[in-house]
Amino acid sequence: GYLDVVERLEDVTDGIQERVDHEDGALEGHPERPLVADIFRVRRTVSRMRRLVVPMREVVDQLQETPGLVTSALGPYYRDVEDHVIRSIELIDNVRDILTSAREVQLAIESMRLNVVMKKVTSWAAIILLPTLIAGIYGMNFRHMPELSWKIGYPVALTTMIVTAGILYWVFKRKDWL
């Protein structure tokens, strides 16, 4: 019955792969059940299954090697059981590899999402930085700043803040960071 269980695990793994593939396009969507939890749950099941199946191979080998226990009439049946055990182990390892790959892809997608968010935060920080810098310089209350005696000093400072923020906004929007 191991092959039936492994086939069900493969079906679940296929569903996880589809969810990973669909998650790539939906940057804002959050599935009802977290994908990571499903991957780890199935990996735990696969690990448990592997711990149960791997010793069976050794048991079947020892039974076949015990003289007088396996008659020539029963030999093909034991070889068939051994083939099923070997096939089950290989399929379990394949499912585990697929789950590992799915987790790596899911991590890469999360990393891409984080990069998008970091670009946006960095862009807004840069946009806010220049007006803050200009306001900070003029807010130091030095007596000998040539611009303080200008009649248009205040409008020039405000215009410079707005223009630099606007230019940065345009540049970041053009690079698709905002």
Tab-separated table of C-alpha atoms in Angstrom:
chain	number	residue	atom	x	y	z
A	1	GLY	CA	0.000	0.000	0.000
A	2	TYR	CA	3.024	2.323	0.063
A	3	LEU	CA	2.669	3.208	-3.602
A	4	ASP	CA	-0.907	4.409	-3.068
A	5	VAL	CA	0.234	6.705	-0.253
A	6	VAL	CA	3.135	8.004	-2.342
A	7	GLU	CA	0.781	8.704	-5.254
A	8	ARG	CA	-1.462	10.762	-2.942
A	9	LEU	CA	1.620	12.662	-1.749
A	10	GLU	CA	2.524	13.312	-5.378
A	11	ASP	CA	-0.967	14.715	-5.990
A	12	VAL	CA	-0.641	17.027	-2.987
A	13	THR	CA	2.814	18.071	-4.199
A	14	ASP	CA	1.412	18.851	-7.653
A	15	GLY	CA	-1.177	21.102	-5.996
A	16	ILE	CA	1.571	22.879	-4.070
A	17	GLN	CA	3.547	23.383	-7.272
A	18	GLU	CA	0.501	24.939	-8.948
A	19	ARG	CA	0.026	27.279	-5.986
A	20	VAL	CA	3.693	28.317	-6.182
A	21	ASP	CA	3.336	28.984	-9.915
A	22	HIS	CA	0.194	31.085	-9.391
A	23	GLU	CA	1.722	32.947	-6.454
A	24	ASP	CA	4.420	34.299	-8.773
A	25	GLY	CA	1.910	36.442	-10.666
A	26	ALA	CA	-0.177	37.548	-7.700
A	27	LEU	CA	2.117	39.832	-5.735
A	28	GLU	CA	-0.653	41.231	-3.552
A	29	GLY	CA	-2.762	38.112	-2.979
A	30	HIS	CA	-2.661	36.090	0.203
A	31	PRO	CA	-3.987	32.539	-0.059
A	32	GLU	CA	-6.386	31.258	2.579
A	33	ARG	CA	-3.856	28.801	3.898
A	34	PRO	CA	-0.177	29.766	3.945
A	35	LEU	CA	1.825	27.981	1.287
A	36	VAL	CA	4.842	27.627	3.555
A	37	ALA	CA	2.794	25.752	6.156
A	38	ASP	CA	1.538	23.321	3.520
A	39	ILE	CA	5.043	22.716	2.170
A	40	PHE	CA	6.410	21.960	5.630
A	41	ARG	CA	3.407	19.799	6.548
A	42	VAL	CA	3.818	17.649	3.431
A	43	ARG	CA	7.601	17.496	3.909
A	44	ARG	CA	7.058	16.183	7.434
A	45	THR	CA	4.697	13.532	6.086
A	46	VAL	CA	7.195	12.584	3.371
A	47	SER	CA	10.003	12.313	5.923
A	48	ARG	CA	7.867	10.087	8.146
A	49	MET	CA	6.938	7.953	5.146
A	50	ARG	CA	10.588	7.624	4.144
A	51	ARG	CA	11.549	6.540	7.670
A	52	LEU	CA	8.908	3.808	7.426
A	53	VAL	CA	9.750	2.585	3.928
A	54	VAL	CA	13.566	2.574	3.931
A	55	PRO	CA	13.909	-0.142	6.617
A	56	MET	CA	11.521	-2.347	4.611
A	57	ARG	CA	14.134	-2.688	1.893
A	58	GLU	CA	16.617	-4.148	4.328
A	59	VAL	CA	13.975	-6.486	5.786
A	60	VAL	CA	13.024	-7.816	2.357
A	61	ASP	CA	16.719	-8.260	1.456
A	62	GLN	CA	17.375	-10.223	4.648
A	63	LEU	CA	14.310	-12.386	4.096
A	64	GLN	CA	15.460	-13.255	0.582
A	65	GLU	CA	18.989	-14.027	1.735
A	66	THR	CA	17.873	-16.320	4.566
A	67	PRO	CA	18.351	-19.872	3.301
A	68	GLY	CA	15.281	-22.060	3.343
A	69	LEU	CA	12.870	-19.250	4.210
A	70	VAL	CA	12.046	-18.111	0.682
A	71	THR	CA	11.263	-21.012	-1.592
A	72	SER	CA	11.720	-20.795	-5.325
A	73	ALA	CA	7.959	-20.516	-5.729
A	74	LEU	CA	7.840	-17.481	-3.408
A	75	GLY	CA	10.985	-15.823	-4.866
A	76	PRO	CA	9.176	-13.809	-7.546
A	77	TYR	CA	6.729	-12.448	-4.976
A	78	TYR	CA	9.523	-11.280	-2.682
A	79	ARG	CA	11.331	-9.680	-5.628
A	80	ASP	CA	8.064	-7.936	-6.523
A	81	VAL	CA	7.762	-6.625	-2.961
A	82	GLU	CA	11.388	-5.484	-3.107
A	83	ASP	CA	10.736	-3.685	-6.415
A	84	HIS	CA	7.733	-1.925	-4.884
A	85	VAL	CA	9.773	-0.839	-1.879
A	86	ILE	CA	12.601	0.462	-4.084
A	87	ARG	CA	10.109	2.273	-6.320
A	88	SER	CA	8.401	3.773	-3.266
A	89	ILE	CA	11.721	5.058	-1.921
A	90	GLU	CA	12.588	6.610	-5.272
A	91	LEU	CA	9.185	8.274	-5.571
A	92	ILE	CA	9.389	9.566	-2.003
A	93	ASP	CA	12.809	11.067	-2.729
A	94	ASN	CA	11.393	12.624	-5.886
A	95	VAL	CA	8.489	14.178	-3.927
A	96	ARG	CA	10.932	15.512	-1.331
A	97	ASP	CA	13.080	17.083	-4.066
A	98	ILE	CA	10.021	18.683	-5.659
A	99	LEU	CA	8.939	20.112	-2.303
A	100	THR	CA	12.432	21.470	-1.713
A	101	SER	CA	12.355	23.135	-5.136
A	102	ALA	CA	8.888	24.535	-4.467
A	103	ARG	CA	10.110	26.051	-1.194
A	104	GLU	CA	13.129	27.581	-2.931
A	105	VAL	CA	10.913	29.102	-5.625
A	106	GLN	CA	8.519	30.382	-2.962
A	107	LEU	CA	11.438	31.972	-1.098
A	108	ALA	CA	12.648	33.593	-4.319
A	109	ILE	CA	9.165	35.035	-4.893
A	110	GLU	CA	9.069	36.392	-1.347
A	111	SER	CA	12.508	37.893	-1.869
A	112	MET	CA	11.301	39.601	-5.055
A	113	ARG	CA	8.319	41.014	-3.166
A	114	LEU	CA	10.607	42.298	-0.457
A	115	ASN	CA	12.834	43.929	-3.081
A	116	VAL	CA	9.828	45.724	-4.584
A	117	VAL	CA	8.821	47.028	-1.161
A	118	MET	CA	12.401	48.098	-0.380
A	119	LYS	CA	12.619	49.987	-3.674
A	120	LYS	CA	9.443	51.882	-2.836
A	121	VAL	CA	10.551	52.696	0.701
A	122	THR	CA	13.973	53.794	-0.509
A	123	SER	CA	12.443	55.943	-3.235
A	124	TRP	CA	10.133	57.735	-0.808
A	125	ALA	CA	13.005	58.202	1.635
A	126	ALA	CA	15.104	59.802	-1.120
A	127	ILE	CA	12.207	62.055	-2.145
A	128	ILE	CA	11.766	63.206	1.449
A	129	LEU	CA	15.528	63.553	2.046
A	130	LEU	CA	16.256	66.551	-0.204
A	131	PRO	CA	13.497	68.864	1.077
A	132	THR	CA	14.421	67.857	4.627
A	133	LEU	CA	18.075	68.656	3.917
A	134	ILE	CA	17.252	72.075	2.498
A	135	ALA	CA	14.875	72.873	5.362
A	136	GLY	CA	17.482	71.674	7.851
A	137	ILE	CA	20.174	73.938	6.431
A	138	TYR	CA	17.934	77.001	6.507
A	139	GLY	CA	16.670	76.097	9.960
A	140	MET	CA	20.131	76.329	11.550
A	141	ASN	CA	19.709	80.061	12.306
A	142	PHE	CA	23.171	81.166	11.241
A	143	ARG	CA	23.650	84.923	11.025
A	144	HIS	CA	25.894	85.019	7.990
A	145	MET	CA	24.067	83.041	5.340
A	146	PRO	CA	23.965	85.055	2.121
A	147	GLU	CA	20.550	83.696	1.166
A	148	LEU	CA	18.908	85.029	4.360
A	149	SER	CA	19.061	88.600	3.127
A	150	TRP	CA	17.410	87.790	-0.212
A	151	LYS	CA	13.857	88.852	-0.620
A	152	ILE	CA	13.185	85.759	-2.739
A	153	GLY	CA	15.190	83.360	-0.514
A	154	TYR	CA	12.114	81.713	1.000
A	155	PRO	CA	10.321	81.127	-2.327
A	156	VAL	CA	13.577	79.858	-3.899
A	157	ALA	CA	14.089	77.366	-1.051
A	158	LEU	CA	10.494	76.118	-1.288
A	159	THR	CA	10.682	75.908	-5.077
A	160	THR	CA	13.976	74.002	-4.870
A	161	MET	CA	12.405	71.537	-2.409
A	162	ILE	CA	9.358	70.976	-4.601
A	163	VAL	CA	11.367	70.716	-7.840
A	164	THR	CA	13.926	68.252	-6.436
A	165	ALA	CA	11.179	66.112	-4.882
A	166	GLY	CA	9.261	66.219	-8.186
A	167	ILE	CA	12.325	65.243	-10.220
A	168	LEU	CA	13.078	62.335	-7.913
A	169	TYR	CA	9.437	61.237	-8.031
A	170	TRP	CA	9.502	61.342	-11.847
A	171	VAL	CA	12.806	59.404	-12.011
A	172	PHE	CA	11.611	56.707	-9.610
A	173	LYS	CA	8.235	56.452	-11.314
A	174	ARG	CA	9.981	56.096	-14.661
A	175	LYS	CA	12.154	53.277	-13.270
A	176	ASP	CA	8.955	51.668	-11.955
A	177	TRP	CA	10.075	51.889	-8.349
A	178	LEU	CA	6.891	53.680	-7.301
